[in-house]
Coordinates of C-alpha atoms and ligand atoms in Angstrom, one line a residue:
M1 CA 0.0 0.0 0.0
S2 CA 1.4 3.3 -1.0
E3 CA 0.3 6.9 -0.9
K4 CA -1.2 8.7 -3.9
R5 CA 0.3 12.2 -3.7
I6 CA -1.4 14.6 -6.0
L7 CA -2.4 17.3 -3.5
T8 CA 0.9 17.1 -1.6
E9 CA 3.0 16.6 -4.7
N10 CA 4.6 20.0 -4.4
C11 CA 5.2 19.8 -0.7
G12 CA 8.9 19.5 0.0
L13 CA 9.7 20.2 -3.7
I14 CA 8.7 23.9 -3.9
D15 CA 9.9 26.7 -1.7
P16 CA 6.8 28.1 0.0
K17 CA 8.6 31.4 0.3
D18 CA 9.1 31.7 -3.5
I19 CA 6.3 31.7 -6.0
N20 CA 8.8 31.1 -8.8
T21 CA 9.3 27.5 -7.6
Y22 CA 5.5 27.1 -7.8
L23 CA 5.4 28.5 -11.3
A24 CA 8.0 26.0 -12.3
K25 CA 5.6 23.2 -11.2
Q26 CA 2.7 24.3 -13.5
G27 CA 1.6 26.8 -10.9
L28 CA -1.1 29.3 -12.0
Q29 CA -1.8 27.3 -15.2
A30 CA -5.2 26.3 -13.9
W31 CA -6.1 29.9 -13.1
R32 CA -5.0 31.1 -16.5
K33 CA -6.9 28.3 -18.1
A34 CA -10.1 29.2 -16.2
R35 CA -9.8 32.9 -16.9
K36 CA -8.9 32.7 -20.5
T37 CA -10.8 29.7 -21.8
M38 CA -13.7 29.1 -19.4
T39 CA -16.8 30.9 -18.2
P40 CA -17.6 31.0 -14.5
Q41 CA -20.4 28.5 -15.1
Q42 CA -18.0 26.1 -17.0
V43 CA -15.7 26.2 -14.0
I44 CA -18.6 25.3 -11.7
E45 CA -19.6 22.5 -14.1
E46 CA -16.1 21.1 -14.1
I47 CA -15.9 21.0 -10.3
K48 CA -19.4 19.4 -10.2
R49 CA -18.3 16.7 -12.8
A50 CA -15.1 16.1 -10.8
G51 CA -17.3 15.2 -7.8
L52 CA -15.2 17.3 -5.4
R53 CA -16.8 17.3 -2.0
G54 CA -16.0 19.4 1.0
R55 CA -12.9 18.3 3.0
G56 CA -13.9 20.2 6.2
G57 CA -15.9 17.2 7.5
A58 CA -19.4 17.3 6.1
G59 CA -18.6 16.4 2.5
F60 CA -21.1 18.8 0.8
P61 CA -20.7 18.8 -3.0
C62 CA -18.5 21.7 -3.7
G63 CA -19.7 22.6 -7.2
L64 CA -23.3 22.6 -6.1
K65 CA -22.5 25.1 -3.3
W66 CA -20.7 27.3 -5.8
E67 CA -23.6 27.1 -8.2
L68 CA -26.1 28.2 -5.5
A69 CA -23.8 31.2 -4.6
G70 CA -23.2 32.0 -8.3
R71 CA -26.9 32.2 -9.0
A72 CA -27.9 34.0 -5.8
E73 CA -28.8 37.7 -6.1
G74 CA -26.4 39.9 -4.2
E75 CA -24.8 43.3 -4.6
K76 CA -21.5 41.5 -3.7
K77 CA -20.4 38.0 -2.8
Y78 CA -17.9 36.6 -0.4
L79 CA -15.5 33.7 -0.4
I80 CA -14.2 32.4 3.0
C81 CA -11.4 29.9 3.3
N82 CA -11.9 27.9 6.5
A83 CA -8.5 27.5 8.0
D84 CA -9.7 27.2 11.6
E85 CA -8.7 23.5 11.8
G86 CA -9.9 23.1 15.4
E87 CA -10.9 19.5 15.0
V88 CA -9.1 17.3 17.4
G89 CA -6.4 15.3 15.7
T90 CA -6.5 17.3 12.5
F91 CA -3.4 19.1 11.2
K92 CA -3.5 18.7 7.4
D93 CA -4.6 22.3 6.6
R94 CA -1.6 23.5 8.5
F95 CA 0.6 21.3 6.4
L96 CA -0.8 22.6 3.1
I97 CA -0.5 26.3 4.2
Q98 CA 3.0 25.7 5.4
N99 CA 4.3 23.8 2.4
D100 CA 2.2 24.8 -0.6
P101 CA 0.3 28.1 0.2
F102 CA 0.1 29.0 -3.5
S103 CA -2.2 26.1 -4.4
L104 CA -4.6 27.3 -1.8
L105 CA -4.4 30.9 -3.1
E106 CA -4.8 29.7 -6.7
G107 CA -7.8 27.6 -5.7
M108 CA -9.3 30.7 -4.0
A109 CA -8.8 32.9 -7.1
I110 CA -10.6 30.3 -9.3
S111 CA -13.4 29.9 -6.8
A112 CA -13.9 33.6 -6.5
F113 CA -14.0 33.9 -10.3
A114 CA -16.6 31.1 -10.5
I115 CA -19.0 32.7 -8.0
G116 CA -18.3 36.3 -8.8
A117 CA -16.6 37.3 -5.5
E118 CA -14.2 40.2 -5.2
K119 CA -13.5 39.9 -1.5
A120 CA -12.3 36.8 0.3
F121 CA -11.2 36.0 3.8
I122 CA -8.9 33.3 5.2
Y123 CA -10.0 32.5 8.7
L124 CA -6.9 31.3 10.4
R125 CA -6.9 29.3 13.7
A126 CA -5.6 31.4 16.6
E127 CA -3.0 28.7 17.4
Y128 CA -1.6 29.0 13.9
R129 CA -0.4 32.5 14.4
Y130 CA 3.1 31.3 13.5
L131 CA 1.8 30.6 10.0
L132 CA 0.8 34.3 9.5
E133 CA 4.2 35.6 8.2
G134 CA 4.5 32.8 5.6
L135 CA 0.9 33.2 4.5
R136 CA 1.3 37.0 4.2
N137 CA 4.4 36.6 2.2
A138 CA 2.6 34.1 -0.1
L139 CA -0.2 36.6 -0.5
R140 CA 2.2 39.4 -1.5
Q141 CA 3.9 37.2 -4.1
A142 CA 0.5 36.1 -5.5
E143 CA -0.5 39.7 -5.8
D144 CA 2.8 40.6 -7.6
S145 CA 2.3 37.7 -10.0
G146 CA -1.2 39.0 -11.0
L147 CA -3.1 36.1 -9.5
L148 CA -5.1 38.3 -7.2
E149 CA -5.7 41.3 -9.5
E150 CA -9.4 41.0 -9.1
L151 CA -9.6 39.5 -5.6
D152 CA -8.8 41.1 -2.3
I153 CA -7.9 38.4 0.3
E154 CA -7.8 39.4 4.0
I155 CA -6.6 37.1 6.8
R156 CA -8.7 37.0 9.9
E157 CA -7.4 35.3 13.0
G158 CA -9.7 33.3 15.3
A159 CA -9.4 33.4 19.0
G160 CA -9.2 29.8 19.9
A161 CA -12.9 28.7 19.9
Y162 CA -13.6 25.3 18.3
I163 CA -17.2 26.4 17.5
C164 CA -15.8 29.2 15.2
G165 CA -14.8 26.5 12.7
E166 CA -18.5 25.8 12.2
E167 CA -19.3 27.9 9.2
S168 CA -22.1 30.1 10.6
A169 CA -20.2 30.8 13.9
L170 CA -17.2 31.6 11.8
M171 CA -19.2 34.2 9.9
N172 CA -20.4 35.7 13.2
S173 CA -16.8 35.8 14.3
I174 CA -15.7 37.7 11.2
E175 CA -18.6 40.1 11.7
G176 CA -17.4 40.8 15.2
K177 CA -20.3 39.0 16.8
R178 CA -20.3 36.3 19.5
G179 CA -18.9 33.0 18.1
E180 CA -22.1 31.0 18.1
A181 CA -24.0 29.1 15.3
R182 CA -26.8 30.7 13.3
F183 CA -30.2 29.4 12.6
R184 CA -30.6 28.1 9.1
P185 CA -32.1 28.6 6.6
P186 CA -31.1 31.0 5.1
F187 CA -27.9 29.1 4.1
P188 CA -24.6 31.0 3.4
P189 CA -24.6 30.6 -0.4
V190 CA -27.8 32.7 -0.4
N191 CA -27.4 34.8 2.8
G192 CA -24.0 34.6 4.5
L193 CA -21.4 37.0 5.6
F194 CA -22.9 40.5 6.3
G195 CA -26.1 39.1 4.6
F196 CA -24.5 38.5 1.2
P197 CA -24.1 35.3 -0.7
T198 CA -21.0 33.5 0.7
I199 CA -19.1 30.4 0.0
I200 CA -17.2 28.8 2.8
N201 CA -14.7 26.1 1.9
N202 CA -12.0 24.2 3.7
V203 CA -8.3 24.7 2.9
E204 CA -8.0 21.2 1.4
T205 CA -11.1 21.6 -0.7
L206 CA -9.8 24.8 -2.2
A207 CA -6.3 23.3 -2.8
N208 CA -7.9 20.6 -4.9
V209 CA -9.4 23.1 -7.3
P210 CA -6.3 24.0 -9.4
L211 CA -5.6 20.2 -9.9
I212 CA -9.1 19.7 -11.3
I213 CA -9.1 22.7 -13.6
R214 CA -5.6 21.9 -14.9
N215 CA -6.1 18.1 -15.4
G216 CA -9.8 18.0 -16.0
A217 CA -12.8 16.5 -14.2
D218 CA -12.4 13.1 -16.0
W219 CA -8.8 12.7 -14.6
Y220 CA -10.0 13.6 -11.1
S221 CA -13.1 11.5 -11.0
R222 CA -11.3 8.4 -12.1
M223 CA -9.7 8.3 -8.6
G224 CA -11.7 7.2 -5.6
T225 CA -15.1 5.6 -5.1
K226 CA -18.6 6.2 -6.5
E227 CA -19.5 8.8 -3.9
S228 CA -16.0 10.0 -3.0
K229 CA -13.7 11.2 -5.7
G230 CA -10.0 12.1 -5.6
T231 CA -7.6 11.7 -2.7
K232 CA -7.9 12.7 1.0
L233 CA -5.3 13.8 3.5
F234 CA -5.3 11.8 6.7
C235 CA -3.7 12.9 10.0
V236 CA -2.7 9.9 12.0
S237 CA -1.8 10.3 15.6
G238 CA -1.9 8.2 18.9
D239 CA -0.5 4.8 19.4
V240 CA 1.4 4.3 16.1
S241 CA 5.1 4.3 15.4
R242 CA 4.8 6.5 12.3
P243 CA 2.3 9.3 13.0
G244 CA 1.8 12.1 10.4
I245 CA 0.0 13.1 7.3
Y246 CA -0.8 10.6 4.6
E247 CA -2.5 11.2 1.2
L248 CA -4.6 8.3 0.1
E249 CA -7.0 7.6 -2.7
M250 CA -10.6 7.7 -1.4
G251 CA -11.8 4.2 -0.6
S252 CA -8.5 3.0 0.7
S253 CA -8.9 0.9 3.9
L254 CA -8.4 2.1 7.4
K255 CA -6.2 -1.0 7.9
D256 CA -3.8 0.1 5.1
L257 CA -3.5 3.5 6.7
V258 CA -3.2 2.6 10.4
I259 CA -1.3 -0.6 10.2
G260 CA 0.4 -0.6 6.8
L261 CA 1.5 3.0 6.7
A262 CA 1.4 4.4 10.2
G263 CA 2.7 1.3 12.0
G264 CA -0.1 0.7 14.4
E265 CA 0.2 -2.4 16.6
D266 CA -2.1 -3.9 19.3
V267 CA -4.8 -1.6 18.0
M268 CA -8.0 -1.6 20.2
M269 CA -9.9 1.3 18.7
V270 CA -9.6 4.0 16.1
Q271 CA -11.4 7.3 16.2
V272 CA -12.0 8.6 12.7
G273 CA -13.1 12.1 12.0
G274 CA -12.2 13.9 15.2
S275 CA -14.0 14.5 18.5
T276 CA -17.5 13.8 17.1
G277 CA -16.3 11.2 14.7
R278 CA -16.8 7.4 14.6
V279 CA -15.3 5.1 17.3
L280 CA -14.4 1.9 15.5
P281 CA -13.2 -1.3 17.2
F282 CA -10.3 -3.3 15.6
S283 CA -12.8 -5.7 14.1
M284 CA -13.8 -2.9 11.7
I285 CA -10.3 -2.1 10.6
D286 CA -11.0 -3.1 7.0
I287 CA -13.6 -0.4 6.5
P288 CA -13.0 1.8 3.4
L289 CA -12.2 5.5 4.1
A290 CA -14.9 7.3 2.1
Y291 CA -17.9 9.5 2.6
E292 CA -20.3 6.6 2.1
S293 CA -18.6 4.7 5.0
V294 CA -16.4 6.7 7.3
L295 CA -14.4 9.9 6.8
G296 CA -14.9 13.3 8.5
S297 CA -12.1 15.8 8.7
G298 CA -9.3 13.3 8.1
A299 CA -8.4 12.9 11.8
V300 CA -7.4 9.3 12.6
I301 CA -6.5 8.7 16.3
V302 CA -5.3 5.3 17.2
F303 CA -5.7 3.7 20.7
D304 CA -4.0 0.5 21.8
H305 CA -5.1 -1.9 24.5
S306 CA -3.4 0.1 27.2
R307 CA -6.1 2.8 26.9
D308 CA -9.2 3.2 29.0
M309 CA -12.5 3.6 27.0
V310 CA -14.4 5.2 29.9
D311 CA -11.7 7.8 30.3
F312 CA -11.5 8.3 26.5
L313 CA -15.2 9.0 26.3
Y314 CA -15.2 11.3 29.3
R315 CA -12.4 13.4 27.9
T316 CA -14.1 13.6 24.5
I317 CA -17.4 14.8 25.9
E318 CA -15.5 17.1 28.3
F319 CA -14.0 18.8 25.3
L320 CA -17.3 19.2 23.6
N321 CA -18.8 20.5 26.9
E322 CA -16.1 23.1 27.0
E323 CA -16.5 24.1 23.4
S324 CA -20.3 24.0 22.9
C325 CA -21.5 27.6 22.4
G326 CA -24.5 26.9 24.6
L327 CA -27.0 28.6 22.3
C328 CA -29.4 25.7 21.9
T329 CA -31.0 23.6 24.6
P330 CA -30.5 20.0 23.2
C331 CA -26.8 20.5 22.9
R332 CA -26.2 22.6 26.1
E333 CA -28.3 20.4 28.4
G334 CA -27.6 17.1 26.6
I335 CA -23.8 17.4 26.9
E336 CA -24.2 18.5 30.5
C337 CA -26.2 15.4 31.2
L338 CA -23.6 13.2 29.4
I339 CA -20.7 14.7 31.4
E340 CA -22.6 14.3 34.7
V341 CA -23.0 10.5 34.1
L342 CA -19.4 10.0 32.7
D343 CA -18.0 12.0 35.6
R344 CA -19.7 9.4 37.9
L345 CA -18.3 6.5 35.9
V346 CA -14.7 7.7 35.9
N347 CA -14.8 8.5 39.6
G348 CA -16.1 5.1 40.6
E349 CA -19.6 6.4 41.4
G350 CA -21.5 4.8 38.5
V351 CA -24.9 3.3 39.2
Q352 CA -27.1 0.8 37.4
G353 CA -29.1 2.6 34.7
D354 CA -26.3 5.1 33.8
L355 CA -25.7 3.6 30.4
E356 CA -29.4 3.9 29.6
I357 CA -29.3 7.6 30.6
L358 CA -26.4 8.1 28.2
E359 CA -28.3 6.5 25.4
V360 CA -31.6 8.4 26.1
S361 CA -29.7 11.7 26.3
C362 CA -28.3 11.2 22.8
A363 CA -31.6 11.1 20.8
P364 CA -32.7 14.8 21.2
M365 CA -29.2 16.0 20.7
A366 CA -28.8 14.3 17.4
S367 CA -32.2 15.3 16.1
A368 CA -32.8 18.8 17.5
S369 CA -29.4 20.5 18.0
L370 CA -28.8 23.6 15.9
C371 CA -25.4 22.8 14.5
G372 CA -23.1 19.9 13.7
L373 CA -21.4 20.0 17.2
G374 CA -24.6 19.0 19.1
Q375 CA -25.9 16.8 16.2
S376 CA -22.9 14.7 16.1
A377 CA -21.7 14.7 19.7
P378 CA -23.8 11.5 20.3
T379 CA -21.7 9.6 17.7
P380 CA -18.7 8.7 20.0
V381 CA -21.2 7.9 22.8
R382 CA -23.3 5.6 20.7
D383 CA -20.3 3.8 19.1
S384 CA -18.5 3.4 22.4
L385 CA -21.5 1.9 24.0
Q386 CA -22.2 -0.4 21.0
Y387 CA -18.7 -1.7 20.6
F388 CA -17.2 -1.4 24.1
R389 CA -20.3 -1.8 26.3
E390 CA -18.6 -4.3 28.6
A391 CA -15.9 -1.7 29.6
F392 CA -18.6 0.7 30.7
A393 CA -20.9 -2.0 32.3
G394 CA -17.8 -3.5 34.0
R395 CA -16.9 -0.1 35.5
I396 CA -20.4 0.3 37.0
S397 CA -20.4 -3.3 38.4
Q398 CA -17.0 -2.7 39.9
S399 CA -18.2 0.6 41.5
V400 CA -21.3 -0.9 42.9
L401 CA -19.3 -3.8 44.4
L402 CA -16.7 -1.5 45.9
R403 CA -19.4 0.6 47.5
S404 CA -21.1 -2.3 49.0
L405 CA -17.9 -3.7 50.4
K406 CA -17.1 -0.3 51.9
S407 CA -20.5 -0.2 53.6
I408 CA -19.9 -3.6 55.4
P409 CA -19.7 -2.8 59.1
S410 CA -17.5 -4.7 61.6
S411 CA -20.5 -7.1 62.1
G412 CA -19.5 -8.4 58.6
K413 CA -22.9 -7.5 57.0
P414 CA -23.3 -4.7 54.5
A415 CA -25.1 -1.6 56.1
S416 CA -28.1 -2.1 54.0
Y417 CA -28.6 -5.6 55.6
N418 CA -28.7 -3.9 59.1
Q419 CA -31.5 -1.6 57.9
D420 CA -33.7 -4.4 56.7
Ligands
LIG1 C1 -18.2 22.3 15.6 C2 -17.7 22.4 14.1 C3 -16.4 22.7 13.9 C4 -15.9 22.8 12.6 N1 -14.6 23.1 12.4 C5 -14.2 23.2 11.1 C6 -12.8 23.5 10.8 O1 -12.1 23.8 11.7 N2 -12.4 23.6 9.5 C7 -13.3 23.3 8.5 O2 -12.9 23.4 7.3 N3 -14.6 23.0 8.7 C8 -15.0 22.9 10.0 N4 -16.3 22.6 10.2 C9 -17.2 22.4 9.0 C10 -17.7 23.8 8.5 O3 -18.9 24.1 9.2 C11 -18.1 23.7 7.0 O4 -18.9 22.6 6.8 C12 -16.9 23.7 6.1 O5 -15.9 24.7 6.4 C13 -17.3 23.8 4.7 O6 -16.2 23.6 3.8 P1 -16.1 22.3 2.9 O7 -17.4 22.2 2.2 O8 -15.0 22.7 1.9 O9 -15.8 21.2 3.8 C14 -16.8 22.5 11.5 C15 -18.1 22.1 11.8 C16 -18.6 22.0 13.1 C17 -20.0 21.6 13.3
LIG2 S1 -25.4 22.5 18.8 FE1 -24.2 23.2 20.5 S2 -22.5 24.3 19.6 FE2 -24.2 24.2 18.0 S3 -25.5 26.0 18.3 FE3 -26.3 24.4 19.7 S4 -25.3 24.8 21.6 FE4 -24.1 25.8 20.1

């Protein structure tokens, strides 16, 4: 099993500080092709035919989103590159920005041309402040090369909130409002930033665009599966000997990635897609990595048998509890309820019925939360209980037993016997 490096092909070969090294690798050819030989609608059709789907996690068809924004009425239109990359275990966007910023900027220029935007933002994660200088330098060089003659790109820094990676909270953040999700509809392609039609795309999504325009939709769509075209960047971390970023054709197996490439051994569980992603036992290691099976942001966190599932789930939900914006009741109260029960379990105070409370709490969160955080927070809970139930049930039985032993008075009978 080997990688298929198309998106990361330039990484390590070009100098991210010097656009000339990018130009020597067919850089800006796609943009010239789009501007000189294609109409905005033809660009959109090409992206649609390629089958490019959003790499930020949700997998929404990119061309369709552009088409909606392109058709929407609006005095002006905006493009936003989502470089918030707050998802746990995800670090691929950082890699692209650090090693090949020009592909991202070229993709943004093509996208702006397709939807008719003259202003764009790059929303950069607060913790990536050290990338600012390199990104600003790349922007200056792109401007000098004429790439951005009709597009003004502004970098906006986040302030460290996970929820601000969610597209509607991100727009609020750019507008100077509280970082919390918006009610939808209206959706951003129709009514987004400052009320104007807006496209929000992930760094990896946009970096795919020059490849598609340059080589054609047919070339691109030959890679991958029926529903998932092209390649995907995966960020492998945790209990593996070779952690890092791997670019694989869509549909490759989790086993090839985790064991073949990253060197996982004694694998107990893999969390795919970040904090709200799937929790898969080793028995599912052959699953293909694709939108139609399991994918998400590209985070792949490996846990071996030395890890504690109860502790894992507690920490996952604790993170979501910390990061929920608290706007809607199902998420705010649901996560609170989950954390209360999990807190009992990790502290040896679990009681019979706790697992059922966890399960019951998940349903309203999944169906009625306002944004993806609350809607998908139940995923790790449900998976953990389905595939590792004995670890949770065992923890409760152990706690019940220990409590009953502690309550045995010197008479040798548990306290409850004395009360009978
Ligand atoms: C809580 C939450 C956090 C998110 N964080 C990110 C993020 O850091 N980066 C990102 O690209 N998408 C993130 N998303 C997804 C975005 O809302 C949005 O779907 C994405 O930026 C669209 O771009 P794409 O279609 O190219 O994937 C997040 C979603 C949720 C619900
Ligand atoms: S689901 Fe959670 S994070 Fe999203 S809007 Fe509701 S409270 Fe905020």
